[in-house]
mmCIF file of C-alpha atoms and ligand atoms in Angstrom:
data_model
loop_
_atom_site.group_PDB
_atom_site.id
_atom_site.type_symbol
_atom_site.label_atom_id
_atom_site.label_comp_id
_atom_site.label_asym_id
_atom_site.label_seq_id
_atom_site.Cartn_x
_atom_site.Cartn_y
_atom_site.Cartn_z
ATOM 1 C CA MET E 16 119.514 127.786 79.482
ATOM 2 C CA PRO E 17 117.037 125.896 81.694
ATOM 3 C CA ALA E 18 118.529 122.931 83.569
ATOM 4 C CA ASP E 19 118.057 119.433 82.140
ATOM 5 C CA LEU E 20 115.772 117.853 84.736
ATOM 6 C CA ARG E 21 115.344 114.458 83.081
ATOM 7 C CA THR E 22 115.746 111.485 85.393
ATOM 8 C CA LYS E 23 115.417 107.700 85.400
ATOM 9 C CA LEU E 24 112.685 105.640 87.047
ATOM 10 C CA GLY E 25 114.401 102.279 86.604
ATOM 11 C CA HIS E 26 114.870 102.017 82.825
ATOM 12 C CA ILE E 27 112.149 104.623 82.142
ATOM 13 C CA GLU E 28 113.079 108.217 81.451
ATOM 14 C CA LEU E 29 110.929 110.882 83.105
ATOM 15 C CA PRO E 30 110.950 114.493 81.876
ATOM 16 C CA ASN E 31 111.446 115.749 85.429
ATOM 17 C CA PRO E 32 111.793 114.330 88.961
ATOM 18 C CA ILE E 33 108.682 115.800 90.645
ATOM 19 C CA LEU E 34 105.972 113.258 91.431
ATOM 20 C CA THR E 35 102.884 113.340 93.591
ATOM 21 C CA ALA E 36 103.210 111.336 96.818
ATOM 22 C CA SER E 37 100.888 108.397 97.241
ATOM 23 C CA GLY E 38 97.711 109.178 99.127
ATOM 24 C CA CYS E 39 97.862 112.927 98.605
ATOM 25 C CA ALA E 40 96.283 113.245 95.154
ATOM 26 C CA ALA E 41 93.996 110.174 94.853
ATOM 27 C CA ALA E 42 94.363 109.149 91.185
ATOM 28 C CA GLY E 43 95.108 112.688 89.976
ATOM 29 C CA ARG E 44 91.619 113.811 88.923
ATOM 30 C CA GLU E 45 91.033 116.420 91.654
ATOM 31 C CA LEU E 46 94.574 117.714 91.257
ATOM 32 C CA SER E 47 94.119 118.233 87.516
ATOM 33 C CA ARG E 48 92.039 121.360 88.252
ATOM 34 C CA PHE E 49 95.239 122.963 89.559
ATOM 35 C CA THR E 50 98.112 121.147 87.816
ATOM 36 C CA ASP E 51 98.645 119.710 84.337
ATOM 37 C CA VAL E 52 99.227 116.117 85.441
ATOM 38 C CA ALA E 53 100.999 115.333 82.148
ATOM 39 C CA LYS E 54 103.724 117.853 83.052
ATOM 40 C CA LEU E 55 104.624 116.033 86.281
ATOM 41 C CA GLY E 56 107.358 113.403 86.283
ATOM 42 C CA ALA E 57 104.535 111.008 87.196
ATOM 43 C CA VAL E 58 101.368 110.742 89.255
ATOM 44 C CA VAL E 59 101.754 108.258 92.117
ATOM 45 C CA THR E 60 98.284 107.018 93.010
ATOM 46 C CA LYS E 61 96.754 106.407 96.426
ATOM 47 C CA SER E 62 97.485 102.760 97.314
ATOM 48 C CA ILE E 63 95.077 100.427 95.549
ATOM 49 C CA MET E 64 93.837 97.252 97.209
ATOM 50 C CA LEU E 65 91.937 94.331 95.693
ATOM 51 C CA ALA E 66 88.541 95.221 97.193
ATOM 52 C CA PRO E 67 86.911 98.638 97.646
ATOM 53 C CA ARG E 68 87.415 99.959 101.175
ATOM 54 C CA ALA E 69 85.582 102.593 103.187
ATOM 55 C CA GLY E 70 88.599 103.268 105.431
ATOM 56 C CA ARG E 71 88.665 104.311 109.044
ATOM 57 C CA PRO E 72 86.001 106.321 110.898
ATOM 58 C CA THR E 73 86.487 110.092 111.277
ATOM 59 C CA PRO E 74 88.278 112.176 112.479
ATOM 60 C CA ARG E 75 91.024 110.952 110.197
ATOM 61 C CA MET E 76 93.349 113.925 110.144
ATOM 62 C CA ALA E 77 94.965 116.195 112.717
ATOM 63 C CA GLU E 78 97.370 119.096 112.449
ATOM 64 C CA THR E 79 100.580 118.902 114.455
ATOM 65 C CA PRO E 80 103.524 121.323 114.689
ATOM 66 C CA SER E 81 104.990 121.476 111.146
ATOM 67 C CA GLY E 82 103.126 118.319 110.265
ATOM 68 C CA MET E 83 99.953 116.340 109.871
ATOM 69 C CA LEU E 84 98.692 113.069 111.286
ATOM 70 C CA ASN E 85 96.392 110.897 109.220
ATOM 71 C CA SER E 86 94.591 107.651 109.691
ATOM 72 C CA ILE E 87 92.658 107.039 106.491
ATOM 73 C CA GLY E 88 92.783 103.253 106.573
ATOM 74 C CA LEU E 89 93.525 102.769 102.865
ATOM 75 C CA GLN E 90 90.163 104.007 101.641
ATOM 76 C CA GLY E 91 89.829 103.313 97.946
ATOM 77 C CA PRO E 92 87.760 102.027 95.041
ATOM 78 C CA GLY E 93 89.518 98.650 94.651
ATOM 79 C CA ILE E 94 91.435 97.371 91.657
ATOM 80 C CA ASP E 95 88.443 96.769 89.332
ATOM 81 C CA ALA E 96 87.187 100.365 89.489
ATOM 82 C CA PHE E 97 90.752 101.645 89.333
ATOM 83 C CA LEU E 98 91.424 99.763 86.112
ATOM 84 C CA GLN E 99 88.084 100.681 84.560
ATOM 85 C CA ARG E 100 87.975 104.342 85.508
ATOM 86 C CA ASP E 101 91.103 105.873 87.070
ATOM 87 C CA LEU E 102 93.964 104.394 85.066
ATOM 88 C CA PRO E 103 92.343 105.112 81.653
ATOM 89 C CA TRP E 104 91.621 108.679 82.795
ATOM 90 C CA LEU E 105 95.287 109.235 83.724
ATOM 91 C CA LEU E 106 96.387 107.848 80.377
ATOM 92 C CA THR E 107 93.988 110.052 78.392
ATOM 93 C CA GLN E 108 95.523 113.053 80.191
ATOM 94 C CA GLY E 109 98.968 111.968 78.986
ATOM 95 C CA ALA E 110 100.172 111.389 82.565
ATOM 96 C CA ARG E 111 102.622 108.696 83.573
ATOM 97 C CA ALA E 112 101.006 106.476 86.205
ATOM 98 C CA VAL E 113 102.990 105.002 89.073
ATOM 99 C CA VAL E 114 100.476 102.766 90.803
ATOM 100 C CA SER E 115 100.851 102.236 94.540
ATOM 101 C CA ILE E 116 99.550 98.885 95.780
ATOM 102 C CA ALA E 117 98.734 97.586 99.269
ATOM 103 C CA GLY E 118 97.599 94.168 100.401
ATOM 104 C CA GLY E 119 96.909 92.171 103.527
ATOM 105 C CA SER E 120 99.003 89.201 102.390
ATOM 106 C CA VAL E 121 101.828 88.364 99.981
ATOM 107 C CA ALA E 122 99.290 86.692 97.673
ATOM 108 C CA GLU E 123 97.185 89.881 97.499
ATOM 109 C CA TYR E 124 100.195 91.983 96.494
ATOM 110 C CA ALA E 125 101.073 89.429 93.804
ATOM 111 C CA GLU E 126 97.533 89.455 92.427
ATOM 112 C CA LEU E 127 97.515 93.255 92.267
ATOM 113 C CA ALA E 128 100.832 93.214 90.385
ATOM 114 C CA GLY E 129 99.396 90.690 87.938
ATOM 115 C CA ARG E 130 96.212 92.708 87.347
ATOM 116 C CA LEU E 131 98.205 95.900 86.735
ATOM 117 C CA SER E 132 100.530 94.101 84.343
ATOM 118 C CA ASP E 133 97.605 92.946 82.213
ATOM 119 C CA ALA E 134 96.445 96.562 81.818
ATOM 120 C CA PRO E 135 98.189 98.861 79.365
ATOM 121 C CA GLY E 136 99.969 101.997 80.502
ATOM 122 C CA VAL E 137 101.320 101.373 84.005
ATOM 123 C CA THR E 138 104.680 103.170 84.213
ATOM 124 C CA ALA E 139 105.809 101.610 87.514
ATOM 125 C CA ILE E 140 104.515 99.931 90.656
ATOM 126 C CA GLU E 141 105.193 101.356 94.127
ATOM 127 C CA VAL E 142 104.738 98.647 96.741
ATOM 128 C CA ASN E 143 103.333 100.142 99.939
ATOM 129 C CA ILE E 144 104.502 97.693 102.596
ATOM 130 C CA SER E 145 104.486 100.375 105.246
ATOM 131 C CA CYS E 146 100.960 101.636 105.797
ATOM 132 C CA PRO E 147 100.887 102.740 109.441
ATOM 133 C CA ASN E 148 97.122 102.356 109.727
ATOM 134 C CA VAL E 149 96.572 98.642 109.719
ATOM 135 C CA GLU E 150 94.820 97.110 112.703
ATOM 136 C CA ASP E 151 97.490 94.524 113.259
ATOM 137 C CA ARG E 152 100.935 96.126 113.561
ATOM 138 C CA GLY E 153 102.302 92.588 113.132
ATOM 139 C CA THR E 154 101.419 92.797 109.438
ATOM 140 C CA VAL E 155 103.515 95.876 108.684
ATOM 141 C CA PHE E 156 105.744 94.058 106.203
ATOM 142 C CA ALA E 157 108.234 96.944 106.120
ATOM 143 C CA CYS E 158 109.242 96.318 109.741
ATOM 144 C CA ASP E 159 110.654 92.860 108.996
ATOM 145 C CA PRO E 160 113.355 92.160 106.369
ATOM 146 C CA VAL E 161 112.023 88.676 105.608
ATOM 147 C CA ALA E 162 108.407 89.841 105.114
ATOM 148 C CA ALA E 163 109.543 92.895 103.119
ATOM 149 C CA ALA E 164 111.543 90.629 100.815
ATOM 150 C CA ALA E 165 108.678 88.156 100.434
ATOM 151 C CA VAL E 166 106.281 90.870 99.227
ATOM 152 C CA THR E 167 108.883 92.429 96.931
ATOM 153 C CA GLU E 168 109.819 89.063 95.440
ATOM 154 C CA ALA E 169 106.173 88.139 94.807
ATOM 155 C CA VAL E 170 105.422 91.490 93.139
ATOM 156 C CA ARG E 171 108.599 91.424 91.049
ATOM 157 C CA SER E 172 107.884 87.923 89.789
ATOM 158 C CA ARG E 173 104.230 88.690 88.897
ATOM 159 C CA ALA E 174 104.749 92.174 87.432
ATOM 160 C CA ARG E 175 105.488 92.445 83.726
ATOM 161 C CA TYR E 176 109.277 92.466 83.202
ATOM 162 C CA ASP E 177 109.265 96.033 81.814
ATOM 163 C CA ILE E 178 107.403 97.583 84.787
ATOM 164 C CA PRO E 179 109.854 98.824 87.440
ATOM 165 C CA VAL E 180 108.984 97.825 91.015
ATOM 166 C CA PHE E 181 109.800 100.295 93.797
ATOM 167 C CA THR E 182 109.264 99.157 97.389
ATOM 168 C CA LYS E 183 108.255 101.891 99.844
ATOM 169 C CA LEU E 184 109.904 101.587 103.249
ATOM 170 C CA SER E 185 109.002 102.762 106.714
ATOM 171 C CA PRO E 186 111.356 104.915 108.780
ATOM 172 C CA ASP E 187 109.955 103.246 111.928
ATOM 173 C CA VAL E 188 112.706 100.605 112.043
ATOM 174 C CA THR E 189 116.060 100.360 113.785
ATOM 175 C CA ASP E 190 118.041 99.710 110.596
ATOM 176 C CA ILE E 191 116.442 100.881 107.342
ATOM 177 C CA VAL E 192 119.518 99.777 105.379
ATOM 178 C CA ALA E 193 118.914 96.155 106.393
ATOM 179 C CA ILE E 194 115.340 96.332 105.050
ATOM 180 C CA ALA E 195 116.528 98.111 101.904
ATOM 181 C CA ARG E 196 119.168 95.443 101.211
ATOM 182 C CA SER E 197 116.612 92.716 101.741
ATOM 183 C CA CYS E 198 114.167 94.267 99.227
ATOM 184 C CA VAL E 199 116.887 94.836 96.645
ATOM 185 C CA SER E 200 118.078 91.218 97.003
ATOM 186 C CA ALA E 201 114.453 90.184 96.421
ATOM 187 C CA GLY E 202 114.395 92.062 93.105
ATOM 188 C CA ALA E 203 113.255 95.630 93.846
ATOM 189 C CA ASP E 204 114.305 97.897 90.978
ATOM 190 C CA GLY E 205 114.242 100.881 93.319
ATOM 191 C CA LEU E 206 113.106 102.119 96.710
ATOM 192 C CA SER E 207 110.703 104.820 97.889
ATOM 193 C CA LEU E 208 111.894 106.548 101.044
ATOM 194 C CA ILE E 209 110.065 107.315 103.342
ATOM 195 C CA ASN E 210 106.525 106.507 104.365
ATOM 196 C CA THR E 211 104.976 108.385 107.285
ATOM 197 C CA LEU E 212 106.137 107.909 110.878
ATOM 198 C CA LEU E 213 103.667 106.424 113.348
ATOM 199 C CA GLY E 214 102.411 109.164 115.653
ATOM 200 C CA MET E 215 99.548 110.100 117.946
ATOM 201 C CA ALA E 216 97.843 113.185 119.364
ATOM 202 C CA ILE E 217 95.573 113.527 122.400
ATOM 203 C CA ASP E 218 92.975 116.304 122.704
ATOM 204 C CA THR E 219 93.643 117.737 126.155
ATOM 205 C CA ARG E 220 90.106 119.214 126.258
ATOM 206 C CA THR E 221 88.285 115.904 125.755
ATOM 207 C CA MET E 222 91.231 113.959 127.166
ATOM 208 C CA ARG E 223 90.823 111.439 124.326
ATOM 209 C CA PRO E 224 92.884 110.562 121.229
ATOM 210 C CA VAL E 225 92.233 113.041 118.383
ATOM 211 C CA LEU E 226 92.068 110.421 115.617
ATOM 212 C CA ALA E 227 89.320 107.805 115.604
ATOM 213 C CA GLY E 228 92.022 105.348 114.530
ATOM 214 C CA ILE E 229 94.025 106.479 117.627
ATOM 215 C CA THR E 230 97.445 106.369 115.928
ATOM 216 C CA GLY E 231 98.240 107.805 112.492
ATOM 217 C CA GLY E 232 100.978 108.534 109.979
ATOM 218 C CA LEU E 233 102.973 111.717 110.573
ATOM 219 C CA SER E 234 103.943 113.676 107.447
ATOM 220 C CA GLY E 235 104.966 117.218 106.530
ATOM 221 C CA PRO E 236 108.087 119.330 107.138
ATOM 222 C CA ALA E 237 108.526 117.860 110.639
ATOM 223 C CA ILE E 238 109.736 114.587 109.077
ATOM 224 C CA ARG E 239 112.037 115.965 106.355
ATOM 225 C CA PRO E 240 115.272 115.459 108.338
ATOM 226 C CA VAL E 241 114.248 111.825 108.887
ATOM 227 C CA ALA E 242 113.732 111.421 105.129
ATOM 228 C CA VAL E 243 117.110 113.012 104.364
ATOM 229 C CA ARG E 244 118.788 110.676 106.866
ATOM 230 C CA CYS E 245 117.109 107.537 105.476
ATOM 231 C CA ILE E 246 117.869 108.450 101.837
ATOM 232 C CA TRP E 247 121.465 109.249 102.776
ATOM 233 C CA GLN E 248 121.986 105.946 104.629
ATOM 234 C CA VAL E 249 120.419 103.831 101.864
ATOM 235 C CA LYS E 250 122.312 105.670 99.084
ATOM 236 C CA GLN E 251 125.562 105.159 100.987
ATOM 237 C CA ALA E 252 124.927 101.404 101.233
ATOM 238 C CA LEU E 253 123.320 100.841 97.807
ATOM 239 C CA PRO E 254 124.650 103.603 95.525
ATOM 240 C CA ASP E 255 123.254 102.129 92.291
ATOM 241 C CA ILE E 256 119.647 101.706 93.449
ATOM 242 C CA PRO E 257 117.325 104.508 92.322
ATOM 243 C CA VAL E 258 115.371 106.212 95.083
ATOM 244 C CA ILE E 259 112.116 108.139 95.028
ATOM 245 C CA GLY E 260 112.506 110.477 97.995
ATOM 246 C CA MET E 261 109.593 111.922 99.936
ATOM 247 C CA GLY E 262 108.968 113.470 103.338
ATOM 248 C CA GLY E 263 107.967 117.041 104.022
ATOM 249 C CA VAL E 264 109.059 118.625 100.736
ATOM 250 C CA ARG E 265 107.513 122.104 100.469
ATOM 251 C CA THR E 266 109.932 123.997 98.199
ATOM 252 C CA GLY E 267 112.357 123.422 95.341
ATOM 253 C CA ARG E 268 115.169 123.793 97.850
ATOM 254 C CA ASP E 269 113.689 120.975 99.970
ATOM 255 C CA ALA E 270 113.544 118.769 96.852
ATOM 256 C CA PHE E 271 117.164 119.712 96.087
ATOM 257 C CA GLU E 272 118.144 118.563 99.599
ATOM 258 C CA LEU E 273 116.606 115.091 99.060
ATOM 259 C CA ILE E 274 118.324 114.870 95.649
ATOM 260 C CA LEU E 275 121.695 115.785 97.181
ATOM 261 C CA ALA E 276 121.116 112.968 99.692
ATOM 262 C CA GLY E 277 120.583 110.517 96.813
ATOM 263 C CA ALA E 278 117.009 110.698 95.511
ATOM 264 C CA SER E 279 116.582 110.571 91.709
ATOM 265 C CA MET E 280 112.941 111.607 92.033
ATOM 266 C CA VAL E 281 110.997 113.515 94.690
ATOM 267 C CA SER E 282 107.351 113.017 95.628
ATOM 268 C CA VAL E 283 105.356 115.929 97.001
ATOM 269 C CA GLY E 284 102.575 115.029 99.421
ATOM 270 C CA THR E 285 101.358 117.016 102.407
ATOM 271 C CA ALA E 286 102.250 120.353 100.745
ATOM 272 C CA ILE E 287 99.520 119.664 98.145
ATOM 273 C CA PHE E 288 96.793 119.928 100.810
ATOM 274 C CA HIS E 289 97.322 123.638 101.383
ATOM 275 C CA ASP E 290 98.855 124.436 97.970
ATOM 276 C CA PRO E 291 97.322 122.277 95.225
ATOM 277 C CA GLY E 292 99.727 123.852 92.730
ATOM 278 C CA ALA E 293 102.738 122.841 94.854
ATOM 279 C CA CYS E 294 104.169 120.328 92.353
ATOM 280 C CA ASP E 295 104.406 122.919 89.546
ATOM 281 C CA ARG E 296 105.910 125.515 91.864
ATOM 282 C CA ILE E 297 108.445 123.069 93.345
ATOM 283 C CA LEU E 298 109.490 121.956 89.850
ATOM 284 C CA ARG E 299 110.065 125.582 88.840
ATOM 285 C CA GLU E 300 111.947 126.338 92.051
ATOM 286 C CA LEU E 301 114.123 123.236 91.636
ATOM 287 C CA GLY E 302 115.153 124.417 88.160
ATOM 288 C CA ASP E 303 115.987 127.850 89.609
ATOM 289 C CA GLU E 304 117.946 126.253 92.458
ATOM 290 C CA LEU E 305 120.122 124.278 90.028
ATOM 291 C CA GLY E 306 120.623 127.440 87.962
ATOM 292 C CA ARG E 307 121.761 129.387 91.042
ATOM 293 C CA HIS E 308 124.433 126.752 91.665
ATOM 294 C CA GLY E 309 125.515 126.723 88.013
ATOM 295 C CA LEU E 310 124.372 123.103 87.679
ATOM 296 C CA GLY E 311 123.018 122.246 84.239
ATOM 297 C CA ARG E 312 121.896 118.658 84.760
ATOM 298 C CA LEU E 313 119.872 117.011 87.497
ATOM 299 C CA GLY E 314 121.819 113.796 86.861
ATOM 300 C CA ASP E 315 124.994 115.477 88.154
ATOM 301 C CA VAL E 316 123.337 116.402 91.441
ATOM 302 C CA ILE E 317 121.865 113.063 92.560
ATOM 303 C CA GLY E 318 123.766 112.023 95.706
ATOM 304 C CA LEU E 319 126.254 114.879 95.300
ATOM 305 C CA ALA E 320 126.422 115.485 99.069
ATOM 306 C CA HIS E 321 128.174 112.104 99.388
ATOM 307 C CA LYS E 322 131.130 113.225 97.269
ATOM 308 C CA PRO E 323 134.026 114.271 99.519
ATOM 309 C CA SER E 324 135.742 116.518 96.942
ATOM 310 C CA GLY E 325 132.562 118.051 95.582
ATOM 311 C CA THR E 326 132.034 120.651 92.926
ATOM 312 C CA ALA E 327 133.936 123.924 92.735
ATOM 313 C CA ARG E 328 130.759 125.555 94.018
ATOM 314 C CA GLN E 329 130.603 123.190 97.040
ATOM 315 C CA GLN E 330 134.227 124.027 97.828
ATOM 316 C CA SER E 331 133.770 127.754 97.406
ATOM 317 C CA LEU E 332 130.948 127.722 99.968
ATOM 318 C CA ARG E 333 132.801 125.755 102.642
HETATM 319 C C1 DHB Y 3 97.590 105.591 105.038
HETATM 320 C C2 DHB Y 3 98.502 104.847 104.343
HETATM 321 C C3 DHB Y 3 99.840 105.170 104.372
HETATM 322 O O1 DHB Y 3 100.798 104.483 103.716
HETATM 323 C C4 DHB Y 3 100.246 106.268 105.092
HETATM 324 O O2 DHB Y 3 101.552 106.598 105.135
HETATM 325 C C5 DHB Y 3 99.346 107.009 105.762
HETATM 326 C C6 DHB Y 3 98.016 106.674 105.732
HETATM 327 C C7 DHB Y 3 96.159 105.259 105.103
HETATM 328 O O3 DHB Y 3 95.472 105.030 104.103
HETATM 329 O O4 DHB Y 3 95.643 105.212 106.197
#
């Protein structure tokens, strides 16, 4: 019998835990040529801002060993176009829409939450407080527990009560648990772990930075152990808070690793760029992985690596 992969996004049940990662599938339209977006746990959109934005100059992307650097600069259509065009399209496809939002101030985040709450069909809000590509690193809310809480609190109080709010944290901090606690105290229903790490590459031929934006967000398999560590630490400290895990997931086994660390859902990002069907494949592989371990329900696996006694299977493999 296939494994029961249902999971919970706050109070909302998803048919399976595989989501797109914000920024890697726009609002799902391009991806729908390769994947039935309605079959995913949810589509997480590229972060939406109030105004349309052209983003950073090119080059915006660079390959690195087992990873990718990007400096897009939150390019996007703005909330009006998103609500008129992208959200209705996702809903007509039958997809669940987790809308990522980004703002330059607490008031902007609150306004975005209000606008999304007035529209029908938003499954959840992911609050991107950790974009690495803002001009002023002083405004990376995720690097400061007080600022992270202020944004979370403003979004939670403006979002409709039945829309779960997940705050997305940056791994580029000394103590991610402190930031996580602060966001949860401010009302976050869940956390997304992790955003990209700030990185940089220099072209040794031109002797200049590769990216026009100079620094960029590092993603891909290179960062998966950082994601596993952050999810593990946050799950240990806040065992009842649901986590969307992301960071370098390429296979069902990688997704299984994040789930064992404590993620209830897993977003797939960079893998989509070279395998647009990655979400479907990873979902299939995750089901197979559970089957191989004789595990019938995803719910029994979330955070299982924390359990000292473990399953009979864990013990037999020691
Ligand atoms: C961008 C935003 C992010 O949150 C991220 O991790 C990487 C890039 C951007 O739009 O530049």
